[in-house]
JSON list of C-alpha atoms in Angstrom, two decimals:
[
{"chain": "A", "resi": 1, "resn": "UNK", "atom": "CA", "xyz": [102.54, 125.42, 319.40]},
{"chain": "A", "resi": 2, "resn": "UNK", "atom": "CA", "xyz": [104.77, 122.40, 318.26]},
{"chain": "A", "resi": 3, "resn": "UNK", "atom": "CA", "xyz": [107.82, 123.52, 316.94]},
{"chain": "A", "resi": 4, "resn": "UNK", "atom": "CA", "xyz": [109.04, 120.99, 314.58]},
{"chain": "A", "resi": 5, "resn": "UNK", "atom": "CA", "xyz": [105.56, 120.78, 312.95]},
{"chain": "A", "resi": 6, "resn": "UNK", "atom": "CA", "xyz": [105.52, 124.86, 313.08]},
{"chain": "A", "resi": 7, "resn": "UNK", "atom": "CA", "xyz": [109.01, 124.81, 310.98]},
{"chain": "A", "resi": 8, "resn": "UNK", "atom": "CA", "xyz": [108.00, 122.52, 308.90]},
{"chain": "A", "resi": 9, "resn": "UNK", "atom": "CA", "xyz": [104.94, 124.02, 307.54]},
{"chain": "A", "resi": 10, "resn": "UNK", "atom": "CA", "xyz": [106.78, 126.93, 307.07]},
{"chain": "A", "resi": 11, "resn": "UNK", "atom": "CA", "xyz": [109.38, 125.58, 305.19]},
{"chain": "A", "resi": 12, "resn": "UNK", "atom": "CA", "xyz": [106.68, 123.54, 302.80]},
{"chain": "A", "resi": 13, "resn": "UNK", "atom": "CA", "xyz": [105.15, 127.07, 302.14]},
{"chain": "A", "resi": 14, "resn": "UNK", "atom": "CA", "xyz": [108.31, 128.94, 300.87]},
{"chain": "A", "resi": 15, "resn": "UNK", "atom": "CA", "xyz": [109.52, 126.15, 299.01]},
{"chain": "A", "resi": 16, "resn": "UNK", "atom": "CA", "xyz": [106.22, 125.84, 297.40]},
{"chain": "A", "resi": 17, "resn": "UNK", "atom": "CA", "xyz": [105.69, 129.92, 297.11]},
{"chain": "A", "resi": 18, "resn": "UNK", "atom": "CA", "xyz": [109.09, 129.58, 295.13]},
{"chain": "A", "resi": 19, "resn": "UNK", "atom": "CA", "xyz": [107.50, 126.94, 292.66]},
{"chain": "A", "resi": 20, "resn": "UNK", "atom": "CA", "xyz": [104.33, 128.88, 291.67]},
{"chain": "A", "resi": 21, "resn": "UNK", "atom": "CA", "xyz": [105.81, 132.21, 291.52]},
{"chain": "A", "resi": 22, "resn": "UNK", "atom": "CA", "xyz": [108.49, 130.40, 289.34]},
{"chain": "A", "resi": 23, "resn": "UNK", "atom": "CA", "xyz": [105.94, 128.96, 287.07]},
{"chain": "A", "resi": 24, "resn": "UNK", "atom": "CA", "xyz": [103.93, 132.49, 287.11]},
{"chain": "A", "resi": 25, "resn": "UNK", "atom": "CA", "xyz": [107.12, 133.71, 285.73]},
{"chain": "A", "resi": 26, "resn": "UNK", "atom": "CA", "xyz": [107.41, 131.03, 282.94]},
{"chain": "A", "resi": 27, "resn": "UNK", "atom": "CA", "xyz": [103.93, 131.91, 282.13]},
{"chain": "A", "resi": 28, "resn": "UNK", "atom": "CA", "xyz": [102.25, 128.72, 283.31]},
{"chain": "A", "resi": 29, "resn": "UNK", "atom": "CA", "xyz": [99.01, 127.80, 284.63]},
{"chain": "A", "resi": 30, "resn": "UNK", "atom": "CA", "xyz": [98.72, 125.33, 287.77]},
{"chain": "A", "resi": 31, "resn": "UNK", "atom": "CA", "xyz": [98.89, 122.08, 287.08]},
{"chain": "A", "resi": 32, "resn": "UNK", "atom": "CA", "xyz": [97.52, 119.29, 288.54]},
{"chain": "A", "resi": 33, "resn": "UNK", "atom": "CA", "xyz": [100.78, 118.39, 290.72]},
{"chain": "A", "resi": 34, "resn": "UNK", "atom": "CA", "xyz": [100.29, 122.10, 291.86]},
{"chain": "A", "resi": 35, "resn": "UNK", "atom": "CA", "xyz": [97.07, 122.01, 293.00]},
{"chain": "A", "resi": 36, "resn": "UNK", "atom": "CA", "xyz": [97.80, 118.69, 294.84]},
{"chain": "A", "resi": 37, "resn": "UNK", "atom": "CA", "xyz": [100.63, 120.06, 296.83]},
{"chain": "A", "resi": 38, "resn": "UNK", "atom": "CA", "xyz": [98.28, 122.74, 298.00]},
{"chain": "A", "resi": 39, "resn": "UNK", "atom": "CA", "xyz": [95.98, 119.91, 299.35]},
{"chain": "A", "resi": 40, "resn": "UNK", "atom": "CA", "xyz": [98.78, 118.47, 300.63]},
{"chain": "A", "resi": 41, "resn": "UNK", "atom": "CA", "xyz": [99.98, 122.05, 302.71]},
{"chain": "A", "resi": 42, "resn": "UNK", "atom": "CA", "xyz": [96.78, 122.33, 303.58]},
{"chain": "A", "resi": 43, "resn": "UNK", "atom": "CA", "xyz": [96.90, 118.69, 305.41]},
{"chain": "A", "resi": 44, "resn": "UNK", "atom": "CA", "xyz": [99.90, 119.64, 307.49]},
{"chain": "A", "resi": 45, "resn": "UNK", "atom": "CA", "xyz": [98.18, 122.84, 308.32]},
{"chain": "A", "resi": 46, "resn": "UNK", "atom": "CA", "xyz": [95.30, 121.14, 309.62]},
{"chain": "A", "resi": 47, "resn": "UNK", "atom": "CA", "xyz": [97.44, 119.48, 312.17]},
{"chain": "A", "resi": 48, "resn": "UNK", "atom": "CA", "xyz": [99.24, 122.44, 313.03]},
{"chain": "A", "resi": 49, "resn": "UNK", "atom": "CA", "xyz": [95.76, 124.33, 313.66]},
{"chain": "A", "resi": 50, "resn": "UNK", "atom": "CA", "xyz": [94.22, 120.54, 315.43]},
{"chain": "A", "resi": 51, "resn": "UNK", "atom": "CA", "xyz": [97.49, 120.79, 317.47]},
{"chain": "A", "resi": 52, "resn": "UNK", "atom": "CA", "xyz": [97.46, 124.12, 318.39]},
{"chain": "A", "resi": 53, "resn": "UNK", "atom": "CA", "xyz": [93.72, 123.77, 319.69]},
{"chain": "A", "resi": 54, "resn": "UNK", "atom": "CA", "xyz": [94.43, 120.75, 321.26]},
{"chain": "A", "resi": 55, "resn": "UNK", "atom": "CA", "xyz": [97.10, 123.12, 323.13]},
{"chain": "A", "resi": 56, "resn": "UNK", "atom": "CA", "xyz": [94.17, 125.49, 324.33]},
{"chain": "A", "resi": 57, "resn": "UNK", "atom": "CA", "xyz": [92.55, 122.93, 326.14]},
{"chain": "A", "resi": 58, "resn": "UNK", "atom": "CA", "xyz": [95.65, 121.54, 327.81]},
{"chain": "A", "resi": 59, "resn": "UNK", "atom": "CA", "xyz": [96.38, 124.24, 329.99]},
{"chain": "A", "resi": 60, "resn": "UNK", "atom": "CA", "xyz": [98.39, 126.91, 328.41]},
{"chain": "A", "resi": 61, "resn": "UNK", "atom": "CA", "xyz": [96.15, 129.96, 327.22]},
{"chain": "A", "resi": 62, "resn": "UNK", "atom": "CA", "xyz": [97.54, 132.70, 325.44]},
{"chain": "A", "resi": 63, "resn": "UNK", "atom": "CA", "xyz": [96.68, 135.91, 326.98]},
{"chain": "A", "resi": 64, "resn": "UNK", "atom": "CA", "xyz": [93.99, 137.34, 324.41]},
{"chain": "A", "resi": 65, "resn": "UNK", "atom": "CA", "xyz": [92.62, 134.14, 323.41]},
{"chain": "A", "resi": 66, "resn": "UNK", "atom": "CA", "xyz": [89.84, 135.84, 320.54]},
{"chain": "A", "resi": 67, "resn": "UNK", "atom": "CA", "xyz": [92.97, 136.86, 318.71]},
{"chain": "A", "resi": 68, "resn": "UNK", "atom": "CA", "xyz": [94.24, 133.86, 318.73]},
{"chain": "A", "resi": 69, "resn": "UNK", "atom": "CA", "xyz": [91.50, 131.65, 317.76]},
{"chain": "A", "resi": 70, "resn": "UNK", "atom": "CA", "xyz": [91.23, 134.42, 314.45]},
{"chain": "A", "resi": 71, "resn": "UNK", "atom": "CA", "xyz": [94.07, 133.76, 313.78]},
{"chain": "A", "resi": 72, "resn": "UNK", "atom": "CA", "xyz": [93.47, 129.93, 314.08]},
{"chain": "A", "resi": 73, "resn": "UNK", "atom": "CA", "xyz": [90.59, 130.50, 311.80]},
{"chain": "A", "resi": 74, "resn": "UNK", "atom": "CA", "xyz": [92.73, 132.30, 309.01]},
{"chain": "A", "resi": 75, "resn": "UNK", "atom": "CA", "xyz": [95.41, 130.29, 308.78]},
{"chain": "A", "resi": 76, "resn": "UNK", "atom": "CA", "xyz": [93.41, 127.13, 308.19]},
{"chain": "A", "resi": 77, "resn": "UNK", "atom": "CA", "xyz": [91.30, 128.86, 305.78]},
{"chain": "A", "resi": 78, "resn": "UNK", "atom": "CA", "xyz": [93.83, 130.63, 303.67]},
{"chain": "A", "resi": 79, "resn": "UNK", "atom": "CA", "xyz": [95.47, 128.00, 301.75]},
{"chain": "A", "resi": 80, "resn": "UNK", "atom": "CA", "xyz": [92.19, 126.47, 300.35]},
{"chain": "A", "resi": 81, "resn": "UNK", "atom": "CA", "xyz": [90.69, 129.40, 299.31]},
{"chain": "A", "resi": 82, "resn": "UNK", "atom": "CA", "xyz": [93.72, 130.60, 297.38]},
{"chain": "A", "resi": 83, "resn": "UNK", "atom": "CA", "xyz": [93.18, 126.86, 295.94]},
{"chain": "A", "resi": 84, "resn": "UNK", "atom": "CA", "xyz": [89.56, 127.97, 295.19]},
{"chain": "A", "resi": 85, "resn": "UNK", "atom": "CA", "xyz": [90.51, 131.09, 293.49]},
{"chain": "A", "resi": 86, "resn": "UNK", "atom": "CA", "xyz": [93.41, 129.54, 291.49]},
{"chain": "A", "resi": 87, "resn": "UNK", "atom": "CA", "xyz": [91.28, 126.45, 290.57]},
{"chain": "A", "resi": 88, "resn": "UNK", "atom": "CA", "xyz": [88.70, 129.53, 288.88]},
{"chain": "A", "resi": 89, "resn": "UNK", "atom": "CA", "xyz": [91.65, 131.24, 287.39]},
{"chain": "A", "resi": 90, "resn": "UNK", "atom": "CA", "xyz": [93.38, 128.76, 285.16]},
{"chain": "A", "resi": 91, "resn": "UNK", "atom": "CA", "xyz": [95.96, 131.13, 283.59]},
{"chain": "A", "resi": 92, "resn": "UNK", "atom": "CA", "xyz": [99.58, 131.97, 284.98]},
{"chain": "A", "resi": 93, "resn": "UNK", "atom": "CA", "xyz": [97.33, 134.39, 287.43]},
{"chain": "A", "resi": 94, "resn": "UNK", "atom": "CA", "xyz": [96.43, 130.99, 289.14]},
{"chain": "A", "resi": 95, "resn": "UNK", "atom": "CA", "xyz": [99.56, 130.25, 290.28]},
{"chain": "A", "resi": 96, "resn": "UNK", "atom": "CA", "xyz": [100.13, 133.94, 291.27]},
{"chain": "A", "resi": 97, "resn": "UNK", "atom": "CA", "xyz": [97.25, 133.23, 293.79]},
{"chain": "A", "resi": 98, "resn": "UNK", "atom": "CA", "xyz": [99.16, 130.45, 295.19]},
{"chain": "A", "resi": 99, "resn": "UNK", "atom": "CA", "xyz": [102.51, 131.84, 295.66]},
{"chain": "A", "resi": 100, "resn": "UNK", "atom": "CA", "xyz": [101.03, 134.79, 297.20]},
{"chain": "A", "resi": 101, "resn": "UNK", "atom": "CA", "xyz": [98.97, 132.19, 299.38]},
{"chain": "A", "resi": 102, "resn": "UNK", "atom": "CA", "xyz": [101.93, 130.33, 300.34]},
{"chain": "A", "resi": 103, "resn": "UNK", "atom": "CA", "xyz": [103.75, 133.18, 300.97]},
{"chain": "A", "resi": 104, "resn": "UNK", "atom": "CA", "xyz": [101.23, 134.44, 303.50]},
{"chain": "A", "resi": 105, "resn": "UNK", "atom": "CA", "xyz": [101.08, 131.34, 305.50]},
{"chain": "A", "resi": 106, "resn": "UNK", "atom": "CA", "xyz": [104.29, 131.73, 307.57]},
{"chain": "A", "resi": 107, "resn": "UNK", "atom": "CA", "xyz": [103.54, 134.87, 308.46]},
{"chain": "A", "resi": 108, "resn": "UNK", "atom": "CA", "xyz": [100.37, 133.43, 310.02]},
{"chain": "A", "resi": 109, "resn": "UNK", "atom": "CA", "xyz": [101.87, 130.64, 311.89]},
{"chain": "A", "resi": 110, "resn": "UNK", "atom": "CA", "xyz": [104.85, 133.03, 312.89]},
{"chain": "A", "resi": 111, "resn": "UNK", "atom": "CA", "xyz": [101.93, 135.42, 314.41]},
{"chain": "A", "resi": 112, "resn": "UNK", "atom": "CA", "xyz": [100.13, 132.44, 315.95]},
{"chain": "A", "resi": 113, "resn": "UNK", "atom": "CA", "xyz": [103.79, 131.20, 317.62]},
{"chain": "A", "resi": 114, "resn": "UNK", "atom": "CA", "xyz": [104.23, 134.68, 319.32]},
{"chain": "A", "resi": 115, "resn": "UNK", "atom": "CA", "xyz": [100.03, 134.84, 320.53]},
{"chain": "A", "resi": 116, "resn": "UNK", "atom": "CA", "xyz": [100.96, 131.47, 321.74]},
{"chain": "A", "resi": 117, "resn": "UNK", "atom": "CA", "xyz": [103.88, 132.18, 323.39]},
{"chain": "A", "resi": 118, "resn": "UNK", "atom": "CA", "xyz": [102.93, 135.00, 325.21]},
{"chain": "A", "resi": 119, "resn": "UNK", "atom": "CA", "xyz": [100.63, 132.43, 327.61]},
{"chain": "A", "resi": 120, "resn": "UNK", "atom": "CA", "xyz": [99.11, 133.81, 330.80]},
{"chain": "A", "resi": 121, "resn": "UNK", "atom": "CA", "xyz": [100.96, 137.69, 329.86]}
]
């Protein structure tokens, strides 16, 4: 897994979990902006996961690859459907979704870096 790219999707979640749980708090829906950033986390998560499979077929397996590729699978579906859901629920609940989506994504690409790191084990 590419750790600059790794980091930095990472980062772009917190900061972003921060926002919408910040506007939950102040009682606001998602706005527009919000929603767009989501697209935009979900870009750079599409070339973590496009990275990270690219990495499977280059040589270094991790040792239970069916986890792995689950956890591929998650990660790169999270973020939209918490976009989904927040896009149905257009109250301060909305960006609830979101923070608690953005929150959840490091996790997942923490996991993935230590399935990924454990190659050949």
């Amino acid at each position: 897994m590419n750790g600059p790219l790794s980091v930095a999707t990472i980062v772009a979640a917190l900061v972003l979990a921060a926002w919408y749980l910040l506007r939950a708090a102040l009682d606001r829906a998602p706005s527009r902006f919000d929603l767009l950033a989501a697209v935009v986390l979900t870009a750079l998560v599409v070339v973590l996961v496009v990275v990270a499979v690219i990495g499977l077929f280059d040589g270094d397996r991790p040792a239970d690859t069916g986890t792995f590729a689950g956890y591929l699978i998650t990660t790169i579906a999270f973020v939209p459907t918490a976009l989904v859901l927040a896009k149905m629920e257009p109250t301060r609940w909305g960006s609830v979704i979101l923070g608690v989506g953005c929150l959840i994504l490091p996790v997942l690409v923490l996991r993935l870096q230590q399935i990924a790191s454990v190659a050949g084990a």
